[in-house]
CSV table of C-alpha atoms in Angstrom, one decimal:
chain,number,residue,atom,x,y,z
A,1,MET,CA,-67.3,10.0,96.4
A,2,SER,CA,-66.1,9.1,93.0
A,3,ALA,CA,-67.8,5.8,92.0
A,4,ARG,CA,-65.4,3.3,90.5
A,5,ASN,CA,-66.3,0.1,88.7
A,6,SER,CA,-63.1,-1.8,88.3
A,7,ARG,CA,-63.5,-5.4,87.1
A,8,HIS,CA,-65.0,-7.8,89.7
A,9,ALA,CA,-66.3,-5.0,92.0
A,10,MET,CA,-69.9,-4.1,92.8
A,11,ILE,CA,-71.2,-0.6,93.6
A,12,PRO,CA,-74.1,0.3,95.9
A,13,ASP,CA,-77.1,1.9,93.9
A,14,ILE,CA,-77.7,4.7,96.4
A,15,HIS,CA,-77.9,8.5,96.9
A,16,TYR,CA,-78.6,10.6,99.9
A,17,ASN,CA,-79.2,14.1,101.2
A,18,TYR,CA,-78.3,15.2,104.8
A,19,LEU,CA,-81.3,16.6,106.7
A,20,GLY,CA,-80.0,17.1,110.3
A,21,ARG,CA,-79.6,15.4,113.6
A,22,VAL,CA,-81.8,12.6,114.9
A,23,ASN,CA,-83.1,14.7,117.8
A,24,ASP,CA,-83.7,17.8,115.8
A,25,PRO,CA,-87.4,18.2,114.8
A,26,LEU,CA,-86.3,20.4,111.9
A,27,ALA,CA,-84.6,17.4,110.3
A,28,TYR,CA,-88.0,15.9,109.6
A,29,LYS,CA,-89.6,18.9,108.1
A,30,CYS,CA,-89.0,17.4,104.7
A,31,GLN,CA,-92.1,15.3,105.3
A,32,THR,CA,-94.1,18.5,104.9
A,33,GLN,CA,-91.7,20.2,102.4
A,34,ALA,CA,-91.4,23.0,104.9
A,35,ASN,CA,-87.7,23.2,104.4
A,36,GLY,CA,-87.8,23.0,100.6
A,37,LYS,CA,-86.9,19.3,100.6
A,38,HIS,CA,-89.2,16.3,100.2
A,39,CYS,CA,-89.1,12.9,102.0
A,40,TYR,CA,-91.3,10.1,103.3
A,41,GLY,CA,-91.4,8.4,106.7
A,42,VAL,CA,-92.6,4.9,107.6
A,43,ASN,CA,-96.3,5.4,107.7
A,44,GLN,CA,-96.3,7.3,104.5
A,45,MET,CA,-94.5,4.6,102.6
A,46,ARG,CA,-96.7,1.9,104.1
A,47,ASN,CA,-99.9,3.7,103.0
A,48,ALA,CA,-98.6,4.6,99.5
A,49,TYR,CA,-97.9,1.0,98.7
A,50,SER,CA,-100.9,-0.5,100.5
A,51,VAL,CA,-98.8,-2.3,103.1
A,52,ALA,CA,-100.7,-0.8,106.0
A,53,PRO,CA,-103.9,-2.9,105.6
A,54,LEU,CA,-101.8,-6.1,105.6
A,55,LEU,CA,-100.0,-5.0,108.8
A,56,SER,CA,-103.4,-4.2,110.5
A,57,GLN,CA,-104.5,-7.8,109.7
A,58,GLY,CA,-101.4,-9.3,111.3
A,59,PHE,CA,-99.4,-9.9,108.2
A,60,THR,CA,-96.1,-8.4,109.3
A,61,GLY,CA,-93.5,-10.8,108.0
A,62,LYS,CA,-93.6,-12.8,111.3
A,63,GLY,CA,-91.8,-16.1,111.1
A,64,ARG,CA,-89.8,-15.1,108.0
A,65,THR,CA,-86.3,-13.9,107.6
A,66,ILE,CA,-84.8,-11.3,105.2
A,67,VAL,CA,-81.1,-11.7,104.4
A,68,ILE,CA,-79.4,-8.4,103.5
A,69,LEU,CA,-76.1,-9.0,101.5
A,70,ASP,CA,-73.7,-6.1,101.6
A,71,ALA,CA,-70.0,-5.4,101.8
A,72,TYR,CA,-67.9,-4.1,104.7
A,73,GLN,CA,-69.8,-3.0,107.8
A,74,ALA,CA,-71.8,-0.2,109.5
A,75,PRO,CA,-70.2,0.2,112.9
A,76,HIS,CA,-73.2,2.2,114.4
A,77,LEU,CA,-75.9,0.1,112.8
A,78,ARG,CA,-77.5,-1.2,116.0
A,79,ASP,CA,-77.7,2.2,117.5
A,80,ASP,CA,-79.0,3.7,114.3
A,81,LEU,CA,-81.7,1.1,114.0
A,82,GLY,CA,-82.7,1.8,117.6
A,83,ASP,CA,-83.0,5.5,116.9
A,84,PHE,CA,-85.0,4.7,113.7
A,85,ASP,CA,-87.3,2.4,115.6
A,86,ALA,CA,-87.8,5.0,118.3
A,87,ARG,CA,-88.5,7.8,115.9
A,88,PHE,CA,-91.2,5.8,113.9
A,89,GLY,CA,-92.7,3.8,116.8
A,90,LEU,CA,-91.4,0.4,115.6
A,91,ALA,CA,-90.8,-2.5,117.9
A,92,PRO,CA,-87.1,-3.5,118.1
A,93,ILE,CA,-85.9,-6.7,116.4
A,94,ALA,CA,-83.0,-9.0,117.2
A,95,LEU,CA,-80.8,-8.1,114.3
A,96,ASN,CA,-78.4,-10.9,113.4
A,97,ILE,CA,-75.1,-9.9,111.8
A,98,VAL,CA,-72.9,-12.5,110.1
A,99,ALA,CA,-69.4,-12.0,108.8
A,100,PRO,CA,-68.5,-15.4,107.2
A,101,GLN,CA,-65.0,-14.1,106.2
A,102,GLY,CA,-64.3,-12.4,109.5
A,103,VAL,CA,-65.5,-9.0,110.6
A,104,PRO,CA,-64.6,-6.6,107.8
A,105,SER,CA,-62.1,-3.9,108.5
A,106,TRP,CA,-63.4,-0.4,109.0
A,107,ASP,CA,-61.7,2.7,107.6
A,108,SER,CA,-63.6,5.8,108.6
A,109,HIS,CA,-61.6,7.7,105.9
A,110,SER,CA,-62.7,5.4,103.1
A,111,VAL,CA,-65.6,7.0,101.2
A,112,MET,CA,-66.3,3.6,99.6
A,113,GLN,CA,-66.7,2.0,103.0
A,114,GLN,CA,-68.9,4.9,104.1
A,115,THR,CA,-71.1,4.4,101.1
A,116,TRP,CA,-71.5,0.7,101.9
A,117,SER,CA,-72.3,1.7,105.5
A,118,ALA,CA,-75.0,4.0,104.2
A,119,GLU,CA,-76.3,1.1,102.0
A,120,ILE,CA,-76.4,-1.3,105.0
A,121,SER,CA,-78.3,1.3,107.1
A,122,VAL,CA,-81.1,2.0,104.5
A,123,ASP,CA,-81.3,-1.7,103.7
A,124,VAL,CA,-81.8,-2.9,107.2
A,125,GLU,CA,-84.0,0.0,108.4
A,126,TRP,CA,-86.4,-0.1,105.5
A,127,ALA,CA,-86.7,-3.8,105.3
A,128,HIS,CA,-87.7,-3.6,109.0
A,129,ALA,CA,-90.1,-0.7,108.3
A,130,ILE,CA,-92.2,-2.6,105.8
A,131,ALA,CA,-92.1,-6.0,107.4
A,132,PRO,CA,-91.7,-5.1,111.1
A,133,ASP,CA,-91.9,-8.6,112.5
A,134,ALA,CA,-89.6,-10.3,110.0
A,135,ALA,CA,-86.2,-11.3,111.3
A,136,ILE,CA,-83.3,-9.7,109.5
A,137,THR,CA,-79.8,-11.2,109.0
A,138,LEU,CA,-77.1,-8.9,107.6
A,139,VAL,CA,-74.4,-10.9,105.8
A,140,GLU,CA,-71.2,-8.8,105.5
A,141,ALA,CA,-68.7,-9.6,102.8
A,142,LYS,CA,-65.2,-8.4,103.5
A,143,SER,CA,-65.1,-6.2,100.4
A,144,GLU,CA,-67.2,-5.1,97.3
A,145,ASN,CA,-65.3,-7.4,95.1
A,146,ASP,CA,-67.1,-10.3,93.4
A,147,PRO,CA,-64.7,-12.9,94.8
A,148,ASP,CA,-65.7,-11.8,98.3
A,149,LEU,CA,-69.4,-11.2,97.7
A,150,ILE,CA,-70.0,-14.6,96.0
A,151,PRO,CA,-68.7,-16.7,99.0
A,152,ALA,CA,-70.8,-14.6,101.4
A,153,LEU,CA,-73.9,-15.2,99.2
A,154,ASN,CA,-73.1,-18.9,99.1
A,155,TYR,CA,-72.7,-19.0,102.9
A,156,ALA,CA,-76.2,-17.4,103.3
A,157,ILE,CA,-77.7,-20.0,100.9
A,158,ASP,CA,-75.8,-23.0,102.3
A,159,LYS,CA,-76.7,-22.1,105.9
A,160,ASN,CA,-80.3,-21.4,104.8
A,161,LEU,CA,-80.1,-18.1,106.7
A,162,GLY,CA,-83.4,-16.7,105.3
A,163,ASP,CA,-86.4,-16.8,102.9
A,164,ILE,CA,-85.4,-13.8,100.8
A,165,ILE,CA,-82.1,-12.3,99.9
A,166,SER,CA,-81.8,-8.6,99.0
A,167,MET,CA,-78.8,-7.3,97.0
A,168,SER,CA,-78.7,-3.5,96.6
A,169,PHE,CA,-75.7,-3.3,94.3
A,170,GLY,CA,-74.6,-3.9,90.8
A,171,GLU,CA,-72.0,-3.6,88.0
A,172,GLY,CA,-72.1,-3.7,84.2
A,173,GLU,CA,-72.6,-7.2,82.9
A,174,ASP,CA,-69.4,-7.0,80.9
A,175,CYS,CA,-67.2,-6.4,83.9
A,176,PRO,CA,-67.2,-9.6,86.0
A,177,GLY,CA,-66.3,-11.9,83.1
A,178,ALA,CA,-68.0,-15.1,82.1
A,179,ASP,CA,-66.6,-17.3,84.8
A,180,VAL,CA,-67.6,-14.9,87.6
A,181,LEU,CA,-71.1,-14.4,86.1
A,182,ARG,CA,-71.4,-18.2,86.1
A,183,GLN,CA,-70.5,-18.3,89.8
A,184,TRP,CA,-73.2,-15.8,90.6
A,185,HIS,CA,-75.7,-17.7,88.5
A,186,ASP,CA,-74.7,-21.0,90.1
A,187,ALA,CA,-75.4,-19.5,93.5
A,188,PHE,CA,-78.8,-18.2,92.3
A,189,VAL,CA,-79.7,-21.7,91.0
A,190,LYS,CA,-78.9,-23.1,94.4
A,191,ALA,CA,-81.0,-20.4,96.1
A,192,THR,CA,-83.9,-21.0,93.8
A,193,SER,CA,-83.8,-24.7,94.4
A,194,LYS,CA,-84.4,-23.9,98.1
A,195,LYS,CA,-87.3,-21.6,97.2
A,196,ILE,CA,-85.3,-18.5,98.3
A,197,THR,CA,-86.5,-15.3,96.6
A,198,LEU,CA,-83.8,-13.0,95.2
A,199,PHE,CA,-83.9,-9.3,94.7
A,200,SER,CA,-81.4,-6.9,93.2
A,201,SER,CA,-81.5,-3.1,92.5
A,202,ALA,CA,-81.4,-2.4,88.7
A,203,GLY,CA,-78.9,0.5,88.8
A,204,ASP,CA,-79.1,4.3,89.0
A,205,SER,CA,-77.6,5.3,85.6
A,206,GLY,CA,-80.5,4.8,83.3
A,207,VAL,CA,-79.6,2.5,80.4
A,208,ALA,CA,-75.9,2.9,80.9
A,209,GLN,CA,-73.2,1.4,83.2
A,210,GLN,CA,-69.7,2.5,83.8
A,211,THR,CA,-67.0,0.9,81.7
A,212,CYS,CA,-64.9,-1.6,83.6
A,213,ASP,CA,-62.1,1.0,84.1
A,214,GLY,CA,-64.6,3.5,85.5
A,215,ASN,CA,-63.6,6.2,83.0
A,216,SER,CA,-66.6,6.2,80.7
A,217,TRP,CA,-70.1,4.9,80.1
A,218,HIS,CA,-71.8,2.6,77.7
A,219,VAL,CA,-75.2,1.0,77.2
A,220,MET,CA,-75.2,-2.1,79.4
A,221,ALA,CA,-77.6,-3.8,81.9
A,222,SER,CA,-76.6,-4.2,85.6
A,223,THR,CA,-75.9,-7.5,87.1
A,224,PRO,CA,-77.0,-9.3,89.3
A,225,ALA,CA,-80.4,-7.7,88.5
A,226,SER,CA,-80.2,-9.0,84.9
A,227,ASP,CA,-79.9,-12.7,86.0
A,228,THR,CA,-83.1,-14.6,85.0
A,229,LEU,CA,-83.4,-16.0,88.6
A,230,VAL,CA,-83.3,-12.5,90.2
A,231,THR,CA,-86.1,-10.0,90.4
A,232,GLY,CA,-84.7,-6.7,89.3
A,233,VAL,CA,-86.0,-3.6,91.0
A,234,GLY,CA,-86.1,-0.3,89.1
A,235,GLY,CA,-86.9,3.2,90.3
A,236,THR,CA,-89.9,5.6,90.3
A,237,THR,CA,-90.7,9.0,91.6
A,238,LEU,CA,-93.5,8.7,94.0
A,239,ASN,CA,-96.2,11.4,94.4
A,240,ALA,CA,-98.1,10.8,97.6
A,241,ASP,CA,-99.8,12.9,100.2
A,242,GLU,CA,-97.2,14.6,102.4
A,243,ASP,CA,-99.1,13.8,105.6
A,244,THR,CA,-100.9,10.5,105.1
A,245,GLY,CA,-98.9,9.0,102.3
A,246,ASP,CA,-102.1,8.4,100.2
A,247,TYR,CA,-101.0,7.4,96.7
A,248,SER,CA,-101.4,9.9,93.9
A,249,SER,CA,-99.1,8.8,91.0
A,250,GLU,CA,-95.7,7.7,90.0
A,251,THR,CA,-93.4,8.4,87.0
A,252,ALA,CA,-90.2,6.8,85.9
A,253,TRP,CA,-87.4,8.0,88.2
A,254,ASN,CA,-85.1,10.5,86.6
A,255,GLU,CA,-83.2,13.2,88.4
A,256,PRO,CA,-81.1,15.1,85.9
A,257,ALA,CA,-79.3,17.2,88.5
A,258,LEU,CA,-77.9,13.9,90.0
A,259,LYS,CA,-77.2,12.4,86.6
A,260,SER,CA,-79.3,9.5,87.9
A,261,ALA,CA,-82.3,7.5,86.6
A,262,SER,CA,-83.8,4.0,87.0
A,263,GLY,CA,-81.6,1.3,85.6
A,264,GLY,CA,-83.2,-0.7,82.8
A,265,GLY,CA,-82.6,-2.3,79.4
A,266,PHE,CA,-81.7,-5.6,77.9
A,267,SER,CA,-79.1,-8.1,78.9
A,268,ALA,CA,-76.1,-8.8,76.8
A,269,THR,CA,-75.6,-12.1,78.5
A,270,PHE,CA,-79.0,-13.7,79.4
A,271,GLN,CA,-81.6,-14.9,76.8
A,272,LYS,CA,-85.2,-13.9,77.3
A,273,PRO,CA,-86.7,-16.2,79.9
A,274,ALA,CA,-90.0,-17.9,79.4
A,275,TYR,CA,-91.8,-15.7,81.8
A,276,GLN,CA,-91.1,-12.7,79.5
A,277,ASP,CA,-92.5,-14.5,76.4
A,278,GLN,CA,-95.3,-11.9,76.1
A,279,ILE,CA,-92.8,-9.1,75.8
A,280,SER,CA,-92.1,-8.4,72.1
A,281,VAL,CA,-88.4,-7.5,71.6
A,282,ILE,CA,-86.1,-7.9,68.6
A,283,ASN,CA,-83.0,-9.1,70.4
A,284,LYS,CA,-84.7,-11.9,72.4
A,285,LYS,CA,-82.8,-10.9,75.5
A,286,ARG,CA,-83.7,-10.7,79.2
A,287,GLY,CA,-85.3,-7.3,80.0
A,288,VAL,CA,-84.9,-5.5,83.3
A,289,PRO,CA,-86.2,-4.3,85.7
A,290,ASP,CA,-89.1,-6.6,86.6
A,291,VAL,CA,-90.7,-4.2,89.1
A,292,ALA,CA,-90.1,-0.7,90.4
A,293,TYR,CA,-90.4,1.3,93.6
A,294,ASN,CA,-89.9,4.9,94.8
A,295,SER,CA,-86.2,5.8,94.3
A,296,SER,CA,-86.0,9.6,94.2
A,297,THR,CA,-83.6,11.3,96.5
A,298,ASP,CA,-86.0,14.3,96.5
A,299,GLY,CA,-88.8,12.3,97.9
A,300,GLY,CA,-86.6,9.7,99.4
A,301,VAL,CA,-87.0,7.7,102.7
A,302,ILE,CA,-85.8,9.0,106.0
A,303,THR,CA,-82.9,7.0,107.3
A,304,VAL,CA,-80.7,7.2,110.4
A,305,TRP,CA,-77.0,6.9,109.5
A,306,SER,CA,-74.0,7.7,111.7
A,307,ASP,CA,-71.0,6.7,109.7
A,308,GLY,CA,-70.9,9.5,107.2
A,309,SER,CA,-69.0,12.8,107.2
A,310,ASN,CA,-71.8,14.4,109.4
A,311,GLY,CA,-71.1,12.0,112.3
A,312,PRO,CA,-73.3,10.1,114.7
A,313,GLY,CA,-77.1,10.5,114.7
A,314,GLY,CA,-77.4,11.8,111.2
A,315,ILE,CA,-80.8,11.9,109.5
A,316,TYR,CA,-80.8,11.5,105.7
A,317,SER,CA,-83.2,11.2,102.8
A,318,PHE,CA,-82.1,8.2,100.8
A,319,GLY,CA,-82.9,7.4,97.2
A,320,GLY,CA,-81.7,5.1,94.5
A,321,THR,CA,-82.9,1.7,93.3
A,322,SER,CA,-81.2,0.3,96.4
A,323,VAL,CA,-84.1,1.6,98.4
A,324,GLY,CA,-86.6,-0.5,96.5
A,325,ALA,CA,-84.8,-3.9,96.8
A,326,PRO,CA,-85.0,-4.3,100.6
A,327,GLN,CA,-88.6,-3.0,100.6
A,328,TRP,CA,-89.7,-5.4,97.9
A,329,SER,CA,-87.9,-8.1,100.0
A,330,ALA,CA,-90.1,-7.1,103.0
A,331,ILE,CA,-93.2,-7.3,100.8
A,332,VAL,CA,-92.4,-10.9,99.9
A,333,ALA,CA,-91.7,-11.7,103.5
A,334,ILE,CA,-95.3,-10.6,104.2
A,335,ALA,CA,-96.4,-12.7,101.3
A,336,ASP,CA,-94.5,-15.7,102.5
A,337,GLN,CA,-96.2,-15.4,105.9
A,338,TYR,CA,-99.6,-15.0,104.2
A,339,SER,CA,-99.1,-18.1,102.1
A,340,ASN,CA,-97.3,-20.0,104.9
A,341,GLN,CA,-94.6,-21.0,102.5
A,342,ARG,CA,-91.6,-19.6,100.6
A,343,LEU,CA,-92.6,-18.2,97.3
A,344,GLY,CA,-89.2,-18.6,95.7
A,345,LEU,CA,-88.7,-17.2,92.3
A,346,ILE,CA,-91.6,-14.8,91.9
A,347,ASN,CA,-90.9,-13.6,88.3
A,348,PRO,CA,-93.3,-16.1,86.6
A,349,ILE,CA,-96.3,-15.0,88.7
A,350,LEU,CA,-95.4,-11.3,88.4
A,351,TYR,CA,-95.5,-11.6,84.6
A,352,LYS,CA,-98.7,-13.7,84.8
A,353,ILE,CA,-100.3,-10.9,86.8
A,354,GLY,CA,-98.9,-8.4,84.3
A,355,ASN,CA,-100.5,-10.2,81.4
A,356,THR,CA,-103.9,-10.5,83.1
A,357,PRO,CA,-105.6,-7.1,83.0
A,358,ASP,CA,-108.0,-7.5,85.9
A,359,TRP,CA,-105.2,-8.9,88.2
A,360,TYR,CA,-102.7,-6.3,87.0
A,361,HIS,CA,-104.7,-3.2,87.7
A,362,SER,CA,-105.7,-4.5,91.2
A,363,ALA,CA,-102.1,-5.5,92.1
A,364,PHE,CA,-99.9,-2.8,90.6
A,365,HIS,CA,-99.6,0.9,89.9
A,366,ASP,CA,-99.2,1.4,86.2
A,367,ILE,CA,-96.1,3.6,85.4
A,368,VAL,CA,-96.8,5.1,82.0
A,369,SER,CA,-94.9,8.4,82.0
A,370,GLY,CA,-91.3,9.5,82.2
A,371,ASN,CA,-88.1,7.9,80.9
A,372,ASN,CA,-84.7,6.8,82.2
A,373,GLY,CA,-82.6,8.5,79.6
A,374,ILE,CA,-79.8,10.8,81.0
A,375,GLU,CA,-76.7,12.5,79.7
A,376,LEU,CA,-73.8,11.0,81.5
A,377,GLN,CA,-70.4,12.6,82.0
A,378,ALA,CA,-67.2,11.0,80.7
A,379,THR,CA,-65.7,10.5,84.1
A,380,PRO,CA,-67.2,8.6,87.1
A,381,LYS,CA,-70.2,10.3,88.7
A,382,ALA,CA,-70.3,11.2,92.4
A,383,ILE,CA,-72.3,9.1,94.8
């Protein structure tokens, strides 16, 4: 599809490759690179990011709820989640779907709606994969427009629907306008006051975002990831054992063939928060992302999705910084369970760990190679 970024509209940060049908063993050969493609399943991702030992000790996100905020709907989501669970041996969950503005319309011919359906599928399936006993509530806005997404977000906060909110979408900071940015921030203030942790993908276009008319590109951070009360999730390329998932290395995510790389840079709107005081920058602005996670499409995560052009029961390898936001949300659900409380805004402790060498090297993988610079075309890229 051609991505568009008209004013007041969010775009999912996602990419995908079709692998085959859910019941076709050949669709999963990418886990061994036997078909020339590369992908990861549930056990591999759990091992790569050291989640498996926590699960074995009973820290599975039980008693916590992850809220997934997206637009439109995924009509086959429950069936796809069931197929995903069956494939990877996951216990089923009671997925809660809330549409505060009414069930969004579904147009199977709309590529934009198909893309949001893909986003919903990977968000729900992979939040469940990493925190298998956490409850998941999907909140559906009736469109990708800010005036629809913001009320849906406020509904989730006002109704206290969950402990963590995952937002796998973004737009250039200059597009919403000051009043709309303020409405987003006001909602984040309210969420933070309730100790709700907020995650957002940092974007898939390197240091650039589309101009508001969608016809060009310019250096710009992505919102809502750039908000100081949100934890922005950037992208890496993960190198892990094809069978076990044992971690080898990571580099900054950059796939030139897709004109895609990890979003990142400095905000034009938000001043540098206190938790980033140790970062030396000239412009004194908020820097993003705060954390990162595997985002490569070649080396993506296996996802079941039925609403694309390949029809029901499709198996795909999903990439993009969208993939990291729900999985980081799941990690915090586990941490909430471990600490028996909501952690709320985690950025201050993240940066405290980052500035304490002994803690940092035991808690995080250090990404020291690669870059997020890409040459972007003058017209909107394809998702």
